[in-house]
Short mmCIF file of the N, C-alpha and C atoms (twelve columns), coordinates in Angstrom:
data_MODEL
# 
_entry.id   MODEL 
# 
loop_
_atom_site.group_PDB 
_atom_site.id 
_atom_site.type_symbol 
_atom_site.label_atom_id 
_atom_site.label_alt_id 
_atom_site.label_comp_id 
_atom_site.label_asym_id 
_atom_site.label_seq_id 
_atom_site.Cartn_x 
_atom_site.Cartn_y 
_atom_site.Cartn_z 
_atom_site.pdbx_PDB_model_num 
ATOM 1   N N  . UNK A 1   0.760   -1.609 -0.200  1 
ATOM 2   C CA . UNK A 1   -0.115  -0.258 0.439   1 
ATOM 3   C C  . UNK A 1   1.271   1.308  0.068   1 
ATOM 4   N N  . UNK A 2   2.591   1.432  0.542   1 
ATOM 5   C CA . UNK A 2   2.737   2.416  0.782   1 
ATOM 6   C C  . UNK A 2   3.416   2.817  -0.148  1 
ATOM 7   N N  . UNK A 3   3.568   2.366  -1.681  1 
ATOM 8   C CA . UNK A 3   3.858   2.514  -2.971  1 
ATOM 9   C C  . UNK A 3   2.959   2.952  -3.395  1 
ATOM 10  N N  . UNK A 4   2.149   2.685  -3.642  1 
ATOM 11  C CA . UNK A 4   0.878   3.402  -4.443  1 
ATOM 12  C C  . UNK A 4   0.840   4.913  -3.435  1 
ATOM 13  N N  . UNK A 5   0.995   4.872  -2.467  1 
ATOM 14  C CA . UNK A 5   0.873   6.015  -1.985  1 
ATOM 15  C C  . UNK A 5   2.093   7.170  -2.275  1 
ATOM 16  N N  . UNK A 6   3.666   6.786  -2.241  1 
ATOM 17  C CA . UNK A 6   4.577   7.416  -2.910  1 
ATOM 18  C C  . UNK A 6   4.702   7.188  -4.374  1 
ATOM 19  N N  . UNK A 7   3.999   6.636  -5.119  1 
ATOM 20  C CA . UNK A 7   4.230   6.566  -6.444  1 
ATOM 21  C C  . UNK A 7   4.212   7.998  -7.457  1 
ATOM 22  N N  . UNK A 8   3.025   8.810  -7.076  1 
ATOM 23  C CA . UNK A 8   2.622   9.955  -7.292  1 
ATOM 24  C C  . UNK A 8   3.804   10.917 -6.847  1 
ATOM 25  N N  . UNK A 9   3.921   11.175 -5.759  1 
ATOM 26  C CA . UNK A 9   5.266   12.126 -4.855  1 
ATOM 27  C C  . UNK A 9   6.414   11.830 -5.816  1 
ATOM 28  N N  . UNK A 10  6.650   10.828 -5.606  1 
ATOM 29  C CA . UNK A 10  8.199   10.477 -5.970  1 
ATOM 30  C C  . UNK A 10  8.701   9.637  -7.278  1 
ATOM 31  N N  . UNK A 11  7.532   9.234  -8.056  1 
ATOM 32  C CA . UNK A 11  7.723   8.115  -9.372  1 
ATOM 33  C C  . UNK A 11  7.850   7.105  -9.062  1 
ATOM 34  N N  . UNK A 12  7.315   6.074  -10.159 1 
ATOM 35  C CA . UNK A 12  7.884   4.574  -10.088 1 
ATOM 36  C C  . UNK A 12  9.194   3.661  -9.790  1 
ATOM 37  N N  . UNK A 13  10.016  4.648  -10.671 1 
ATOM 38  C CA . UNK A 13  11.806  4.335  -10.031 1 
ATOM 39  C C  . UNK A 13  11.792  4.932  -9.107  1 
ATOM 40  N N  . UNK A 14  11.593  5.538  -8.511  1 
ATOM 41  C CA . UNK A 14  12.342  6.420  -6.959  1 
ATOM 42  C C  . UNK A 14  11.411  5.299  -5.570  1 
ATOM 43  N N  . UNK A 15  10.262  4.910  -6.283  1 
ATOM 44  C CA . UNK A 15  9.517   4.051  -5.160  1 
ATOM 45  C C  . UNK A 15  10.283  2.500  -5.125  1 
ATOM 46  N N  . UNK A 16  10.396  2.382  -6.392  1 
ATOM 47  C CA . UNK A 16  11.337  0.965  -6.711  1 
ATOM 48  C C  . UNK A 16  12.557  0.947  -6.251  1 
ATOM 49  N N  . UNK A 17  13.411  1.673  -6.239  1 
ATOM 50  C CA . UNK A 17  14.794  1.797  -5.526  1 
ATOM 51  C C  . UNK A 17  14.624  1.783  -4.275  1 
ATOM 52  N N  . UNK A 18  13.884  2.913  -3.605  1 
ATOM 53  C CA . UNK A 18  13.492  2.682  -2.177  1 
ATOM 54  C C  . UNK A 18  12.969  1.386  -1.840  1 
ATOM 55  N N  . UNK A 19  12.183  0.718  -2.152  1 
ATOM 56  C CA . UNK A 19  11.912  -0.793 -2.008  1 
ATOM 57  C C  . UNK A 19  12.785  -1.299 -1.791  1 
ATOM 58  N N  . UNK A 20  13.275  -1.164 -2.835  1 
ATOM 59  C CA . UNK A 20  15.136  -2.461 -3.093  1 
ATOM 60  C C  . UNK A 20  15.421  -2.143 -1.844  1 
ATOM 61  N N  . UNK A 21  16.115  -0.680 -1.527  1 
ATOM 62  C CA . UNK A 21  17.061  -0.902 -0.290  1 
ATOM 63  C C  . UNK A 21  16.413  -0.716 0.921   1 
ATOM 64  N N  . UNK A 22  15.150  -0.667 1.089   1 
ATOM 65  C CA . UNK A 22  14.192  -1.248 2.451   1 
ATOM 66  C C  . UNK A 22  14.455  -2.411 2.525   1 
ATOM 67  N N  . UNK A 23  14.023  -3.064 1.785   1 
ATOM 68  C CA . UNK A 23  14.350  -4.300 1.025   1 
ATOM 69  C C  . UNK A 23  15.408  -5.516 1.751   1 
ATOM 70  N N  . UNK A 24  16.535  -5.046 0.925   1 
ATOM 71  C CA . UNK A 24  17.888  -5.129 1.025   1 
ATOM 72  C C  . UNK A 24  18.243  -4.627 2.846   1 
ATOM 73  N N  . UNK A 25  17.537  -3.782 3.204   1 
ATOM 74  C CA . UNK A 25  18.291  -3.924 4.825   1 
ATOM 75  C C  . UNK A 25  17.409  -4.588 5.977   1 
ATOM 76  N N  . UNK A 26  16.698  -5.415 5.478   1 
ATOM 77  C CA . UNK A 26  15.731  -6.517 5.704   1 
ATOM 78  C C  . UNK A 26  14.169  -5.974 7.042   1 
ATOM 79  N N  . UNK A 27  13.680  -4.501 6.134   1 
ATOM 80  C CA . UNK A 27  12.777  -3.816 6.931   1 
ATOM 81  C C  . UNK A 27  11.410  -4.864 6.603   1 
ATOM 82  N N  . UNK A 28  10.896  -5.335 7.708   1 
ATOM 83  C CA . UNK A 28  9.942   -6.242 7.776   1 
ATOM 84  C C  . UNK A 28  8.542   -5.457 7.712   1 
ATOM 85  N N  . UNK A 29  7.725   -6.481 7.137   1 
ATOM 86  C CA . UNK A 29  6.124   -5.981 7.119   1 
ATOM 87  C C  . UNK A 29  6.225   -4.781 6.171   1 
ATOM 88  N N  . UNK A 30  6.981   -4.971 5.375   1 
ATOM 89  C CA . UNK A 30  6.955   -3.731 3.987   1 
ATOM 90  C C  . UNK A 30  5.674   -4.279 3.006   1 
ATOM 91  N N  . UNK A 31  5.002   -5.046 3.270   1 
ATOM 92  C CA . UNK A 31  3.835   -5.331 2.116   1 
ATOM 93  C C  . UNK A 31  2.576   -4.525 2.891   1 
ATOM 94  N N  . UNK A 32  2.601   -4.748 3.987   1 
ATOM 95  C CA . UNK A 32  1.450   -4.626 4.599   1 
ATOM 96  C C  . UNK A 32  1.024   -3.219 5.037   1 
ATOM 97  N N  . UNK A 33  2.673   -2.025 5.606   1 
ATOM 98  C CA . UNK A 33  2.315   -0.813 5.272   1 
ATOM 99  C C  . UNK A 33  1.409   -0.247 4.593   1 
ATOM 100 N N  . UNK A 34  1.171   0.774  5.554   1 
ATOM 101 C CA . UNK A 34  0.289   1.962  4.885   1 
ATOM 102 C C  . UNK A 34  0.371   3.525  5.722   1 
ATOM 103 N N  . UNK A 35  0.652   4.400  4.765   1 
ATOM 104 C CA . UNK A 35  1.541   5.771  5.744   1 
ATOM 105 C C  . UNK A 35  0.356   6.212  5.617   1 
ATOM 106 N N  . UNK A 36  0.641   6.362  7.163   1 
ATOM 107 C CA . UNK A 36  -0.832  7.020  8.092   1 
ATOM 108 C C  . UNK A 36  -0.414  8.807  8.467   1 
ATOM 109 N N  . UNK A 37  -1.483  9.812  8.247   1 
ATOM 110 C CA . UNK A 37  -0.930  11.225 8.327   1 
ATOM 111 C C  . UNK A 37  -0.278  11.163 9.427   1 
ATOM 112 N N  . UNK A 38  -0.862  10.363 10.790  1 
ATOM 113 C CA . UNK A 38  0.048   10.619 11.720  1 
ATOM 114 C C  . UNK A 38  1.712   10.144 11.886  1 
ATOM 115 N N  . UNK A 39  1.639   9.603  11.085  1 
ATOM 116 C CA . UNK A 39  3.726   9.105  10.822  1 
ATOM 117 C C  . UNK A 39  4.478   10.066 10.151  1 
ATOM 118 N N  . UNK A 40  3.515   11.037 9.601   1 
ATOM 119 C CA . UNK A 40  3.839   12.190 8.858   1 
ATOM 120 C C  . UNK A 40  4.611   13.025 9.387   1 
ATOM 121 N N  . UNK A 41  3.017   13.891 9.349   1 
ATOM 122 C CA . UNK A 41  3.009   15.035 10.270  1 
ATOM 123 C C  . UNK A 41  2.341   15.218 11.464  1 
ATOM 124 N N  . UNK A 42  3.315   15.265 12.236  1 
ATOM 125 C CA . UNK A 42  3.272   15.511 14.291  1 
ATOM 126 C C  . UNK A 42  2.830   17.168 13.771  1 
ATOM 127 N N  . UNK A 43  1.867   17.756 14.746  1 
ATOM 128 C CA . UNK A 43  2.329   18.947 15.118  1 
ATOM 129 C C  . UNK A 43  1.424   18.946 16.860  1 
ATOM 130 N N  . UNK A 44  2.413   18.565 17.811  1 
ATOM 131 C CA . UNK A 44  1.667   19.058 18.770  1 
ATOM 132 C C  . UNK A 44  1.187   20.058 19.760  1 
ATOM 133 N N  . UNK A 45  1.650   21.286 19.150  1 
ATOM 134 C CA . UNK A 45  1.351   22.444 19.261  1 
ATOM 135 C C  . UNK A 45  -0.317  22.792 18.693  1 
ATOM 136 N N  . UNK A 46  -0.707  21.621 17.680  1 
ATOM 137 C CA . UNK A 46  -2.311  22.411 17.036  1 
ATOM 138 C C  . UNK A 46  -3.576  21.496 18.284  1 
ATOM 139 N N  . UNK A 47  -4.303  22.988 18.902  1 
ATOM 140 C CA . UNK A 47  -5.104  22.181 19.525  1 
ATOM 141 C C  . UNK A 47  -6.398  21.329 18.994  1 
ATOM 142 N N  . UNK A 48  -5.846  21.768 17.464  1 
ATOM 143 C CA . UNK A 48  -7.252  20.239 17.342  1 
ATOM 144 C C  . UNK A 48  -6.636  19.410 16.312  1 
ATOM 145 N N  . UNK A 49  -5.197  19.086 16.642  1 
ATOM 146 C CA . UNK A 49  -5.045  17.629 15.561  1 
ATOM 147 C C  . UNK A 49  -5.611  16.599 15.587  1 
ATOM 148 N N  . UNK A 50  -6.086  16.166 16.637  1 
ATOM 149 C CA . UNK A 50  -7.319  15.324 16.871  1 
ATOM 150 C C  . UNK A 50  -8.678  15.318 15.991  1 
ATOM 151 N N  . UNK A 51  -9.015  16.292 15.651  1 
ATOM 152 C CA . UNK A 51  -9.885  16.789 14.695  1 
ATOM 153 C C  . UNK A 51  -9.170  16.680 13.386  1 
ATOM 154 N N  . UNK A 52  -8.184  17.143 13.394  1 
ATOM 155 C CA . UNK A 52  -7.646  17.273 11.522  1 
ATOM 156 C C  . UNK A 52  -7.255  16.054 11.099  1 
ATOM 157 N N  . UNK A 53  -6.790  15.152 12.185  1 
ATOM 158 C CA . UNK A 53  -6.317  14.002 12.116  1 
ATOM 159 C C  . UNK A 53  -7.826  13.021 11.533  1 
ATOM 160 N N  . UNK A 54  -9.303  13.266 11.860  1 
ATOM 161 C CA . UNK A 54  -10.034 12.725 11.842  1 
ATOM 162 C C  . UNK A 54  -11.209 13.335 10.511  1 
ATOM 163 N N  . UNK A 55  -10.637 14.670 10.416  1 
ATOM 164 C CA . UNK A 55  -10.617 14.765 8.896   1 
ATOM 165 C C  . UNK A 55  -9.997  14.208 7.700   1 
ATOM 166 N N  . UNK A 56  -8.645  14.203 7.951   1 
ATOM 167 C CA . UNK A 56  -7.472  13.887 6.795   1 
ATOM 168 C C  . UNK A 56  -7.926  12.239 6.648   1 
ATOM 169 N N  . UNK A 57  -8.497  11.390 7.968   1 
ATOM 170 C CA . UNK A 57  -8.470  10.022 7.752   1 
ATOM 171 C C  . UNK A 57  -10.434 9.537  6.614   1 
ATOM 172 N N  . UNK A 58  -10.843 10.861 7.151   1 
ATOM 173 C CA . UNK A 58  -12.327 10.487 6.217   1 
ATOM 174 C C  . UNK A 58  -11.922 11.125 5.242   1 
ATOM 175 N N  . UNK A 59  -11.247 12.085 4.502   1 
ATOM 176 C CA . UNK A 59  -11.278 12.766 3.327   1 
ATOM 177 C C  . UNK A 59  -10.860 11.773 2.629   1 
ATOM 178 N N  . UNK A 60  -9.772  10.776 3.386   1 
ATOM 179 C CA . UNK A 60  -8.526  9.997  2.362   1 
ATOM 180 C C  . UNK A 60  -9.541  8.757  1.609   1 
ATOM 181 N N  . UNK A 61  -10.439 8.395  2.354   1 
ATOM 182 C CA . UNK A 61  -11.467 7.380  2.067   1 
ATOM 183 C C  . UNK A 61  -11.960 7.999  1.220   1 
ATOM 184 N N  . UNK A 62  -12.163 9.257  0.702   1 
ATOM 185 C CA . UNK A 62  -13.217 9.070  -0.887  1 
ATOM 186 C C  . UNK A 62  -12.338 9.836  -2.151  1 
ATOM 187 N N  . UNK A 63  -11.197 9.407  -2.176  1 
ATOM 188 C CA . UNK A 63  -9.715  8.958  -3.017  1 
ATOM 189 C C  . UNK A 63  -10.622 7.457  -3.414  1 
ATOM 190 N N  . UNK A 64  -10.515 7.787  -4.825  1 
ATOM 191 C CA . UNK A 64  -10.599 6.389  -5.597  1 
ATOM 192 C C  . UNK A 64  -9.181  6.050  -6.069  1 
ATOM 193 N N  . UNK A 65  -8.057  6.649  -6.340  1 
ATOM 194 C CA . UNK A 65  -6.274  5.856  -6.695  1 
ATOM 195 C C  . UNK A 65  -5.901  7.041  -6.144  1 
ATOM 196 N N  . UNK A 66  -4.105  6.675  -6.211  1 
ATOM 197 C CA . UNK A 66  -2.769  7.504  -5.602  1 
ATOM 198 C C  . UNK A 66  -3.071  8.913  -6.132  1 
ATOM 199 N N  . UNK A 67  -3.318  8.981  -7.405  1 
ATOM 200 C CA . UNK A 67  -3.534  10.768 -7.349  1 
ATOM 201 C C  . UNK A 67  -4.486  11.288 -6.824  1 
ATOM 202 N N  . UNK A 68  -5.783  10.971 -6.828  1 
ATOM 203 C CA . UNK A 68  -6.557  11.634 -6.030  1 
ATOM 204 C C  . UNK A 68  -6.545  11.890 -4.125  1 
ATOM 205 N N  . UNK A 69  -5.595  10.920 -3.760  1 
ATOM 206 C CA . UNK A 69  -5.618  10.631 -2.741  1 
ATOM 207 C C  . UNK A 69  -4.387  11.625 -2.444  1 
ATOM 208 N N  . UNK A 70  -3.508  11.948 -2.825  1 
ATOM 209 C CA . UNK A 70  -2.242  13.212 -3.013  1 
ATOM 210 C C  . UNK A 70  -2.433  14.457 -3.188  1 
ATOM 211 N N  . UNK A 71  -3.472  14.495 -4.300  1 
ATOM 212 C CA . UNK A 71  -4.273  15.653 -4.138  1 
ATOM 213 C C  . UNK A 71  -4.994  15.820 -3.202  1 
ATOM 214 N N  . UNK A 72  -5.720  15.417 -2.462  1 
ATOM 215 C CA . UNK A 72  -6.494  15.394 -1.349  1 
ATOM 216 C C  . UNK A 72  -5.500  16.112 -0.229  1 
ATOM 217 N N  . UNK A 73  -4.577  15.170 0.005   1 
ATOM 218 C CA . UNK A 73  -3.885  15.750 1.075   1 
ATOM 219 C C  . UNK A 73  -3.257  17.021 1.126   1 
ATOM 220 N N  . UNK A 74  -2.411  17.388 -0.388  1 
ATOM 221 C CA . UNK A 74  -2.264  18.442 -0.349  1 
ATOM 222 C C  . UNK A 74  -3.243  19.444 -0.528  1 
ATOM 223 N N  . UNK A 75  -4.093  19.313 -0.558  1 
ATOM 224 C CA . UNK A 75  -5.218  20.389 -0.117  1 
ATOM 225 C C  . UNK A 75  -5.686  20.921 1.117   1 
ATOM 226 N N  . UNK A 76  -5.865  19.669 2.076   1 
ATOM 227 C CA . UNK A 76  -6.029  19.733 3.615   1 
ATOM 228 C C  . UNK A 76  -4.721  20.096 4.057   1 
ATOM 229 N N  . UNK A 77  -2.863  20.100 3.178   1 
ATOM 230 C CA . UNK A 77  -2.187  20.445 3.867   1 
ATOM 231 C C  . UNK A 77  -1.879  21.608 4.002   1 
ATOM 232 N N  . UNK A 78  -2.586  22.566 3.060   1 
ATOM 233 C CA . UNK A 78  -2.344  23.776 2.585   1 
ATOM 234 C C  . UNK A 78  -3.019  24.610 3.284   1 
ATOM 235 N N  . UNK A 79  -4.541  24.039 4.255   1 
ATOM 236 C CA . UNK A 79  -5.144  24.779 4.459   1 
ATOM 237 C C  . UNK A 79  -5.024  25.732 5.467   1 
ATOM 238 N N  . UNK A 80  -4.994  26.988 5.851   1 
ATOM 239 C CA . UNK A 80  -4.443  28.071 6.276   1 
ATOM 240 C C  . UNK A 80  -5.733  28.048 7.360   1 
ATOM 241 N N  . UNK A 81  -7.001  27.709 7.590   1 
ATOM 242 C CA . UNK A 81  -7.922  27.997 8.324   1 
ATOM 243 C C  . UNK A 81  -7.561  27.764 9.817   1 
ATOM 244 N N  . UNK A 82  -6.735  26.989 10.449  1 
ATOM 245 C CA . UNK A 82  -6.385  26.315 11.925  1 
ATOM 246 C C  . UNK A 82  -4.902  27.044 12.205  1 
ATOM 247 N N  . UNK A 83  -4.318  27.898 11.045  1 
ATOM 248 C CA . UNK A 83  -2.973  28.245 11.756  1 
ATOM 249 C C  . UNK A 83  -2.965  29.912 11.444  1 
ATOM 250 N N  . UNK A 84  -2.240  30.331 12.617  1 
ATOM 251 C CA . UNK A 84  -1.695  32.135 12.577  1 
ATOM 252 C C  . UNK A 84  -0.030  32.386 11.270  1 
ATOM 253 N N  . UNK A 85  -0.619  32.471 10.137  1 
ATOM 254 C CA . UNK A 85  0.233   32.810 9.659   1 
ATOM 255 C C  . UNK A 85  1.050   34.126 9.173   1 
ATOM 256 N N  . UNK A 86  2.280   34.094 8.538   1 
ATOM 257 C CA . UNK A 86  2.307   35.561 8.020   1 
ATOM 258 C C  . UNK A 86  2.256   35.965 6.450   1 
ATOM 259 N N  . UNK A 87  2.404   34.441 6.169   1 
ATOM 260 C CA . UNK A 87  1.891   34.638 4.628   1 
ATOM 261 C C  . UNK A 87  0.644   33.786 4.265   1 
ATOM 262 N N  . UNK A 88  -0.607  34.145 5.058   1 
ATOM 263 C CA . UNK A 88  -1.810  33.075 4.693   1 
ATOM 264 C C  . UNK A 88  -2.307  33.306 3.156   1 
ATOM 265 N N  . UNK A 89  -2.369  34.321 2.051   1 
ATOM 266 C CA . UNK A 89  -2.444  35.089 1.535   1 
ATOM 267 C C  . UNK A 89  -1.953  33.112 -0.031  1 
ATOM 268 N N  . UNK A 90  -0.100  33.730 0.579   1 
ATOM 269 C CA . UNK A 90  0.558   32.470 -0.202  1 
ATOM 270 C C  . UNK A 90  -0.400  31.177 -0.013  1 
ATOM 271 N N  . UNK A 91  -0.450  30.678 0.929   1 
ATOM 272 C CA . UNK A 91  -0.687  29.407 1.165   1 
ATOM 273 C C  . UNK A 91  -2.008  29.217 0.571   1 
ATOM 274 N N  . UNK A 92  -2.816  30.136 0.738   1 
ATOM 275 C CA . UNK A 92  -4.473  30.312 -0.052  1 
ATOM 276 C C  . UNK A 92  -3.974  29.608 -1.299  1 
ATOM 277 N N  . UNK A 93  -3.123  30.291 -2.168  1 
ATOM 278 C CA . UNK A 93  -3.218  30.359 -3.400  1 
ATOM 279 C C  . UNK A 93  -2.416  28.835 -3.528  1 
ATOM 280 N N  . UNK A 94  -1.210  28.737 -3.046  1 
ATOM 281 C CA . UNK A 94  -0.876  27.318 -2.876  1 
ATOM 282 C C  . UNK A 94  -1.990  26.053 -2.703  1 
ATOM 283 N N  . UNK A 95  -2.970  26.060 -1.913  1 
ATOM 284 C CA . UNK A 95  -4.248  25.358 -1.731  1 
ATOM 285 C C  . UNK A 95  -5.183  25.184 -2.974  1 
ATOM 286 N N  . UNK A 96  -5.076  26.451 -3.310  1 
ATOM 287 C CA . UNK A 96  -5.837  27.280 -4.435  1 
ATOM 288 C C  . UNK A 96  -5.452  26.155 -5.429  1 
ATOM 289 N N  . UNK A 97  -4.521  26.058 -5.922  1 
ATOM 290 C CA . UNK A 97  -3.728  25.216 -6.936  1 
ATOM 291 C C  . UNK A 97  -3.843  23.986 -7.012  1 
ATOM 292 N N  . UNK A 98  -3.993  23.002 -5.504  1 
ATOM 293 C CA . UNK A 98  -3.984  21.721 -5.695  1 
ATOM 294 C C  . UNK A 98  -5.481  21.641 -5.967  1 
ATOM 295 N N  . UNK A 99  -5.964  22.636 -5.343  1 
ATOM 296 C CA . UNK A 99  -7.564  21.950 -5.416  1 
ATOM 297 C C  . UNK A 99  -7.953  22.277 -7.055  1 
ATOM 298 N N  . UNK A 100 -7.765  23.216 -7.535  1 
ATOM 299 C CA . UNK A 100 -7.823  22.598 -9.009  1 
ATOM 300 C C  . UNK A 100 -7.010  21.516 -9.877  1 
ATOM 301 N N  . UNK A 101 -6.283  21.293 -9.213  1 
ATOM 302 C CA . UNK A 101 -5.614  20.137 -10.414 1 
ATOM 303 C C  . UNK A 101 -6.459  18.940 -9.589  1 
ATOM 304 N N  . UNK A 102 -6.868  19.090 -8.679  1 
ATOM 305 C CA . UNK A 102 -7.874  17.954 -8.251  1 
ATOM 306 C C  . UNK A 102 -9.187  17.780 -8.699  1 
ATOM 307 N N  . UNK A 103 -9.901  19.001 -9.058  1 
ATOM 308 C CA . UNK A 103 -10.980 19.157 -9.724  1 
ATOM 309 C C  . UNK A 103 -10.720 18.507 -11.460 1 
ATOM 310 N N  . UNK A 104 -9.243  19.392 -12.113 1 
ATOM 311 C CA . UNK A 104 -9.322  18.472 -13.329 1 
ATOM 312 C C  . UNK A 104 -9.191  17.332 -13.360 1 
ATOM 313 N N  . UNK A 105 -8.400  16.737 -13.037 1 
ATOM 314 C CA . UNK A 105 -8.164  15.227 -12.659 1 
ATOM 315 C C  . UNK A 105 -9.046  14.285 -12.381 1 
ATOM 316 N N  . UNK A 106 -9.835  14.698 -11.225 1 
ATOM 317 C CA . UNK A 106 -11.197 14.465 -11.321 1 
ATOM 318 C C  . UNK A 106 -12.046 14.234 -12.561 1 
ATOM 319 N N  . UNK A 107 -12.575 15.430 -12.967 1 
ATOM 320 C CA . UNK A 107 -13.169 15.616 -14.001 1 
ATOM 321 C C  . UNK A 107 -12.327 14.927 -15.243 1 
ATOM 322 N N  . UNK A 108 -11.885 15.105 -15.513 1 
ATOM 323 C CA . UNK A 108 -11.041 13.729 -16.781 1 
ATOM 324 C C  . UNK A 108 -10.393 12.494 -16.243 1 
ATOM 325 N N  . UNK A 109 -10.570 11.954 -15.287 1 
ATOM 326 C CA . UNK A 109 -10.623 10.759 -15.127 1 
ATOM 327 C C  . UNK A 109 -12.101 10.574 -14.750 1 
ATOM 328 N N  . UNK A 110 -13.175 11.286 -14.724 1 
ATOM 329 C CA . UNK A 110 -14.617 10.856 -14.770 1 
ATOM 330 C C  . UNK A 110 -15.428 10.543 -15.883 1 
ATOM 331 N N  . UNK A 111 -15.004 10.925 -16.550 1 
ATOM 332 C CA . UNK A 111 -15.304 11.963 -17.967 1 
ATOM 333 C C  . UNK A 111 -15.319 10.408 -19.103 1 
ATOM 334 N N  . UNK A 112 -14.290 9.901  -18.708 1 
ATOM 335 C CA . UNK A 112 -14.164 8.315  -19.670 1 
ATOM 336 C C  . UNK A 112 -14.682 7.509  -19.209 1 
ATOM 337 N N  . UNK A 113 -15.503 7.379  -17.606 1 
ATOM 338 C CA . UNK A 113 -16.527 6.610  -17.277 1 
ATOM 339 C C  . UNK A 113 -17.658 6.234  -17.924 1 
ATOM 340 N N  . UNK A 114 -18.055 5.090  -17.581 1 
ATOM 341 C CA . UNK A 114 -19.880 5.067  -18.189 1 
ATOM 342 C C  . UNK A 114 -20.757 5.660  -17.683 1 
ATOM 343 N N  . UNK A 115 -21.949 5.944  -17.760 1 
ATOM 344 C CA . UNK A 115 -22.728 6.775  -16.288 1 
ATOM 345 C C  . UNK A 115 -23.631 5.687  -16.055 1 
# 
């Protein structure tokens, strides 16, 4: 599962290299590994961390494939709503770019599916 999560971020070739390296180091249970939000993004000072984790888990379940999962995750990660930011506008612009990419991807992907 972790491979599918990382391919959109790193590319297939790099994921295969990482997989081979981890196997050469005898890392156990790779086939069952699924990267959770809490393993990658911990921030103990956020008062609503539990609420954010629950939202990420719920929204993460909406994704139909790895690309949708990554784009949904990026939209959530660049959400300025719970942060006191110096460059809030910049974060909003980045979030909008990922949301637009997600919308285009979903529209294109579902356009080819029969009704």
